[in-house]
Amino acid sequence: DIVMTQSPDSLAVPLGERATITCRSSQNVLQISSRKNYVAWYQQKPGQPPRLLFTWASSRESGVPARFHGSGSGTYFTLTLSSLQAEDVAVYYCQQFYSRPWTFGQGTRVEVK
Amino acid sequence: QVQLRQSGAEVKKPGASVNISCKAFGYPFIDYHIHWVRQIPGQGLDWMGIMDPKNGRSTFARSFRDRVTMTSETSTTTVYMELRGLTSDDTALYFCARDPPDHDAFDVWGQGTMVTVS
């Protein structure tokens, strides 16, 4: 199974500042033929199901604000919130969909400092 | 409107089974796989398995394989997940989610069904 490891487990950032979450996969999740990284990012707010933010590591879903940015390739990925807003307080998860079983990172809790 | 609507909260005794439904609205039911994901309170997301409504085939995570069944009913656009042999460790929120044909991430989620084993 591919293990997804996020860091940090939690972070507190002042409003308007940058928040960066990293996610490492235990195996390469880049498909050479398509040049696509099989990584997704989700946001989960209290009492809600997860919301898909990015597919293919950096392809932003419709309606996701431009301050969210996904990047990375191979085994190293980042989710950046360029200017934290109050509504961004949530737990963020990375996920690989390269191979079964689908696996998630342990989550990173983002709070306002 | 595209949505997945799950059945309501359940309270079960240890050793019992639970059957959760996930009804799809607003899209071609058989064109999207349905996944089940478990979330123990205060913890992360744990993938349980996948169901293909087109052919009824399912694949399960190793840790659930012996006691989970997933079925689909095309006429009612509903997928069911049964978990047997419940223990207190199964107290959790259970989500269904779909993955679209162009990628295998989960773009629409149900609201979640809380199962309490006590």
Tab-separated table of C-alpha atoms in Angstrom:
chain	number	residue	atom	x	y	z
A	1	ASP	CA	0.000	0.000	0.000
A	2	ILE	CA	1.142	3.539	-0.711
A	3	VAL	CA	1.580	5.501	2.498
A	4	MET	CA	0.839	9.219	2.386
A	5	THR	CA	2.556	11.268	5.086
A	6	GLN	CA	1.610	14.878	5.698
A	7	SER	CA	3.434	17.532	7.652
A	8	PRO	CA	2.868	19.273	9.867
A	9	ASP	CA	0.005	17.680	11.759
A	10	SER	CA	-1.251	21.142	12.576
A	11	LEU	CA	-0.299	24.732	11.966
A	12	ALA	CA	-1.520	28.126	13.067
A	13	VAL	CA	-1.084	31.035	10.696
A	14	PRO	CA	-2.105	34.691	11.038
A	15	LEU	CA	-4.890	35.854	8.780
A	16	GLY	CA	-3.513	36.957	5.453
A	17	GLU	CA	-0.331	34.924	5.790
A	18	ARG	CA	0.811	31.870	3.859
A	19	ALA	CA	0.150	28.300	4.972
A	20	THR	CA	2.002	25.397	3.408
A	21	ILE	CA	1.244	21.713	3.852
A	22	THR	CA	3.464	18.971	2.491
A	23	CYS	CA	2.561	15.430	1.550
A	24	ARG	CA	5.013	12.643	0.752
A	25	SER	CA	4.059	9.353	-0.856
A	26	SER	CA	5.971	6.157	-0.114
A	27	GLN	CA	5.992	5.335	-3.832
A	28	ASN	CA	6.068	7.354	-7.001
A	29	VAL	CA	2.547	8.370	-8.037
A	30	LEU	CA	3.545	9.969	-11.341
A	31	GLN	CA	2.329	8.029	-14.341
A	32	ILE	CA	5.065	8.463	-16.941
A	33	SER	CA	2.869	7.949	-20.010
A	34	SER	CA	0.355	10.644	-19.060
A	35	ARG	CA	2.778	12.786	-17.029
A	36	LYS	CA	0.060	13.047	-14.407
A	37	ASN	CA	0.497	12.794	-10.665
A	38	TYR	CA	-2.310	10.793	-9.107
A	39	VAL	CA	-2.727	12.992	-6.056
A	40	ALA	CA	-5.774	14.838	-4.756
A	41	TRP	CA	-6.252	17.353	-1.958
A	42	TYR	CA	-9.360	17.697	0.187
A	43	GLN	CA	-10.605	20.228	2.719
A	44	GLN	CA	-12.817	19.118	5.580
A	45	LYS	CA	-14.576	21.582	7.844
A	46	PRO	CA	-16.204	20.496	11.129
A	47	GLY	CA	-19.451	18.612	10.621
A	48	GLN	CA	-19.018	18.422	6.850
A	49	PRO	CA	-17.818	15.794	4.413
A	50	PRO	CA	-14.497	16.410	2.677
A	51	ARG	CA	-14.459	18.732	-0.300
A	52	LEU	CA	-12.265	17.997	-3.297
A	53	LEU	CA	-9.852	20.880	-3.945
A	54	PHE	CA	-7.333	19.490	-6.446
A	55	THR	CA	-6.896	16.515	-8.708
A	56	TRP	CA	-3.715	15.573	-10.565
A	57	ALA	CA	-1.813	17.366	-7.775
A	58	SER	CA	-2.373	20.827	-9.249
A	59	SER	CA	-5.675	20.914	-11.139
A	60	ARG	CA	-7.966	23.170	-9.139
A	61	GLU	CA	-11.612	22.124	-8.933
A	62	SER	CA	-14.321	24.526	-9.999
A	63	GLY	CA	-15.155	27.030	-7.278
A	64	VAL	CA	-11.915	26.635	-5.337
A	65	PRO	CA	-10.433	30.084	-4.657
A	66	ALA	CA	-7.259	31.045	-6.492
A	67	ARG	CA	-5.416	31.496	-3.177
A	68	PHE	CA	-5.235	27.690	-3.013
A	69	HIS	CA	-2.344	26.210	-4.965
A	70	GLY	CA	-1.351	22.589	-5.426
A	71	SER	CA	2.043	21.512	-6.698
A	72	GLY	CA	4.612	18.744	-6.707
A	73	SER	CA	5.520	15.604	-8.572
A	74	GLY	CA	6.676	12.068	-8.018
A	75	THR	CA	6.636	11.598	-4.267
A	76	TYR	CA	6.546	15.157	-2.924
A	77	PHE	CA	3.539	17.448	-3.001
A	78	THR	CA	2.469	20.704	-1.428
A	79	LEU	CA	-0.772	22.542	-0.806
A	80	THR	CA	-0.310	26.260	-0.310
A	81	LEU	CA	-2.833	28.788	0.929
A	82	SER	CA	-1.295	32.058	-0.151
A	83	SER	CA	-3.331	34.306	2.148
A	84	LEU	CA	-5.198	32.532	4.919
A	85	GLN	CA	-8.811	33.529	5.368
A	86	ALA	CA	-11.024	32.696	8.329
A	87	GLU	CA	-13.115	30.368	6.190
A	88	ASP	CA	-10.026	28.277	5.383
A	89	VAL	CA	-9.874	26.889	8.913
A	90	ALA	CA	-10.203	23.163	8.308
A	91	VAL	CA	-8.385	19.865	8.149
A	92	TYR	CA	-6.654	19.192	4.833
A	93	TYR	CA	-5.950	15.734	3.445
A	94	CYS	CA	-3.877	14.511	0.562
A	95	GLN	CA	-4.840	11.279	-1.191
A	96	GLN	CA	-3.268	9.071	-3.809
A	97	PHE	CA	-5.428	7.433	-6.454
A	98	TYR	CA	-2.514	5.865	-8.331
A	99	SER	CA	-3.127	2.374	-7.061
A	100	ARG	CA	-5.538	0.442	-4.890
A	101	PRO	CA	-6.123	0.746	-2.048
A	102	TRP	CA	-6.761	4.479	-2.207
A	103	THR	CA	-4.921	6.011	0.745
A	104	PHE	CA	-5.073	9.358	2.532
A	105	GLY	CA	-2.583	11.327	4.527
A	106	GLN	CA	-3.295	11.655	8.232
A	107	GLY	CA	-4.558	15.219	7.825
A	108	THR	CA	-3.246	18.676	8.687
A	109	ARG	CA	-5.289	20.989	10.858
A	110	VAL	CA	-5.039	24.646	9.849
A	111	GLU	CA	-6.026	27.290	12.379
A	112	VAL	CA	-5.804	31.051	12.686
A	113	LYS	CA	-3.017	32.326	14.901
B	1	GLN	CA	-28.373	18.900	-8.566
B	2	VAL	CA	-25.687	16.269	-8.191
B	3	GLN	CA	-25.734	14.775	-4.743
B	4	LEU	CA	-25.385	11.624	-2.702
B	5	ARG	CA	-27.867	11.224	0.114
B	6	GLN	CA	-27.160	8.720	2.863
B	7	SER	CA	-29.431	7.002	5.335
B	8	GLY	CA	-29.689	8.189	8.902
B	9	ALA	CA	-27.681	7.524	12.026
B	10	GLU	CA	-27.631	4.032	13.499
B	11	VAL	CA	-27.070	2.606	16.962
B	12	LYS	CA	-26.093	-1.062	17.041
B	13	LYS	CA	-25.125	-3.670	19.593
B	14	PRO	CA	-21.732	-5.370	19.377
B	15	GLY	CA	-21.879	-8.297	16.991
B	16	ALA	CA	-24.709	-6.818	14.949
B	17	SER	CA	-24.646	-5.660	11.334
B	18	VAL	CA	-25.383	-2.262	9.845
B	19	ASN	CA	-26.635	-1.476	6.369
B	20	ILE	CA	-26.141	2.058	5.069
B	21	SER	CA	-27.676	3.355	1.862
B	22	CYS	CA	-26.350	6.015	-0.488
B	23	LYS	CA	-28.797	7.331	-3.065
B	24	ALA	CA	-27.494	9.217	-6.083
B	25	PHE	CA	-29.208	12.169	-7.684
B	26	GLY	CA	-28.576	14.276	-10.734
B	27	TYR	CA	-26.092	12.251	-12.798
B	28	PRO	CA	-25.862	8.991	-14.805
B	29	PHE	CA	-25.700	6.492	-11.954
B	30	ILE	CA	-23.864	3.688	-13.721
B	31	ASP	CA	-21.101	5.918	-15.080
B	32	TYR	CA	-19.501	6.633	-11.702
B	33	HIS	CA	-17.923	4.342	-9.171
B	34	ILE	CA	-18.996	4.705	-5.543
B	35	HIS	CA	-16.531	4.471	-2.689
B	36	TRP	CA	-17.050	4.115	1.039
B	37	VAL	CA	-14.798	5.961	3.477
B	38	ARG	CA	-14.766	5.676	7.239
B	39	GLN	CA	-13.851	8.392	9.712
B	40	ILE	CA	-13.523	7.575	13.373
B	41	PRO	CA	-14.394	10.668	15.441
B	42	GLY	CA	-11.437	12.999	15.632
B	43	GLN	CA	-9.381	10.913	13.228
B	44	GLY	CA	-8.586	10.763	9.522
B	45	LEU	CA	-10.116	9.169	6.435
B	46	ASP	CA	-9.939	5.441	5.858
B	47	TRP	CA	-10.902	3.962	2.474
B	48	MET	CA	-13.140	0.904	2.795
B	49	GLY	CA	-13.941	-0.147	-0.737
B	50	ILE	CA	-15.284	0.618	-4.199
B	51	MET	CA	-18.436	-0.447	-6.005
B	52	ASP	CA	-18.987	-0.276	-9.756
B	53	PRO	CA	-22.747	0.164	-10.275
B	54	LYS	CA	-22.405	-0.826	-13.947
B	55	ASN	CA	-21.517	-4.433	-13.191
B	56	GLY	CA	-22.001	-4.770	-9.449
B	57	ARG	CA	-18.350	-5.557	-8.813
B	58	SER	CA	-16.650	-4.355	-5.670
B	59	THR	CA	-13.179	-4.314	-4.186
B	60	PHE	CA	-12.490	-3.910	-0.510
B	61	ALA	CA	-9.679	-2.720	1.681
B	62	ARG	CA	-7.847	-5.577	3.363
B	63	SER	CA	-8.970	-4.553	6.835
B	64	PHE	CA	-12.668	-4.769	5.942
B	65	ARG	CA	-12.648	-7.562	3.369
B	66	ASP	CA	-13.977	-10.300	5.617
B	67	ARG	CA	-17.034	-8.473	6.874
B	68	VAL	CA	-18.199	-5.901	4.321
B	69	THR	CA	-20.567	-6.226	1.389
B	70	MET	CA	-21.391	-3.555	-1.167
B	71	THR	CA	-24.343	-3.783	-3.509
B	72	SER	CA	-26.117	-1.502	-5.939
B	73	GLU	CA	-29.660	-1.133	-7.194
B	74	THR	CA	-29.765	0.581	-10.559
B	75	SER	CA	-33.551	1.063	-10.543
B	76	THR	CA	-33.325	3.247	-7.441
B	77	THR	CA	-29.800	4.645	-8.077
B	78	THR	CA	-28.778	3.444	-4.633
B	79	VAL	CA	-25.646	1.784	-3.331
B	80	TYR	CA	-25.640	-0.145	-0.057
B	81	MET	CA	-22.818	-0.975	2.307
B	82	GLU	CA	-23.248	-3.671	4.932
B	83	LEU	CA	-20.712	-4.074	7.720
B	84	ARG	CA	-20.995	-7.160	9.895
B	85	GLY	CA	-19.587	-8.209	13.248
B	86	LEU	CA	-19.621	-4.703	14.661
B	87	THR	CA	-17.409	-3.773	17.589
B	88	SER	CA	-16.931	-0.512	19.436
B	89	ASP	CA	-14.001	0.156	17.092
B	90	ASP	CA	-16.528	0.526	14.268
B	91	THR	CA	-18.125	3.566	15.904
B	92	ALA	CA	-17.514	6.098	13.173
B	93	LEU	CA	-18.889	8.330	10.455
B	94	TYR	CA	-19.300	6.492	7.170
B	95	PHE	CA	-19.253	8.397	3.888
B	96	CYS	CA	-20.075	7.379	0.364
B	97	ALA	CA	-18.354	9.279	-2.430
B	98	ARG	CA	-18.253	9.026	-6.205
B	99	ASP	CA	-15.338	9.126	-8.574
B	100	PRO	CA	-15.889	10.407	-12.098
B	101	PRO	CA	-14.687	8.694	-15.285
B	102	ASP	CA	-11.853	11.142	-15.940
B	103	HIS	CA	-10.075	10.617	-12.642
B	104	ASP	CA	-10.351	8.499	-9.511
B	105	ALA	CA	-10.498	11.199	-6.859
B	106	PHE	CA	-13.770	11.717	-5.011
B	107	ASP	CA	-15.636	14.735	-6.343
B	108	VAL	CA	-19.029	14.353	-4.625
B	109	TRP	CA	-19.579	13.063	-1.097
B	110	GLY	CA	-22.602	12.016	0.883
B	111	GLN	CA	-23.342	13.818	4.126
B	112	GLY	CA	-22.119	10.900	6.213
B	113	THR	CA	-23.878	8.339	8.393
B	114	MET	CA	-22.915	8.047	12.048
B	115	VAL	CA	-22.822	4.495	13.355
B	116	THR	CA	-22.535	4.016	17.093
B	117	VAL	CA	-21.774	0.564	18.454
B	118	SER	CA	-22.678	0.289	22.096
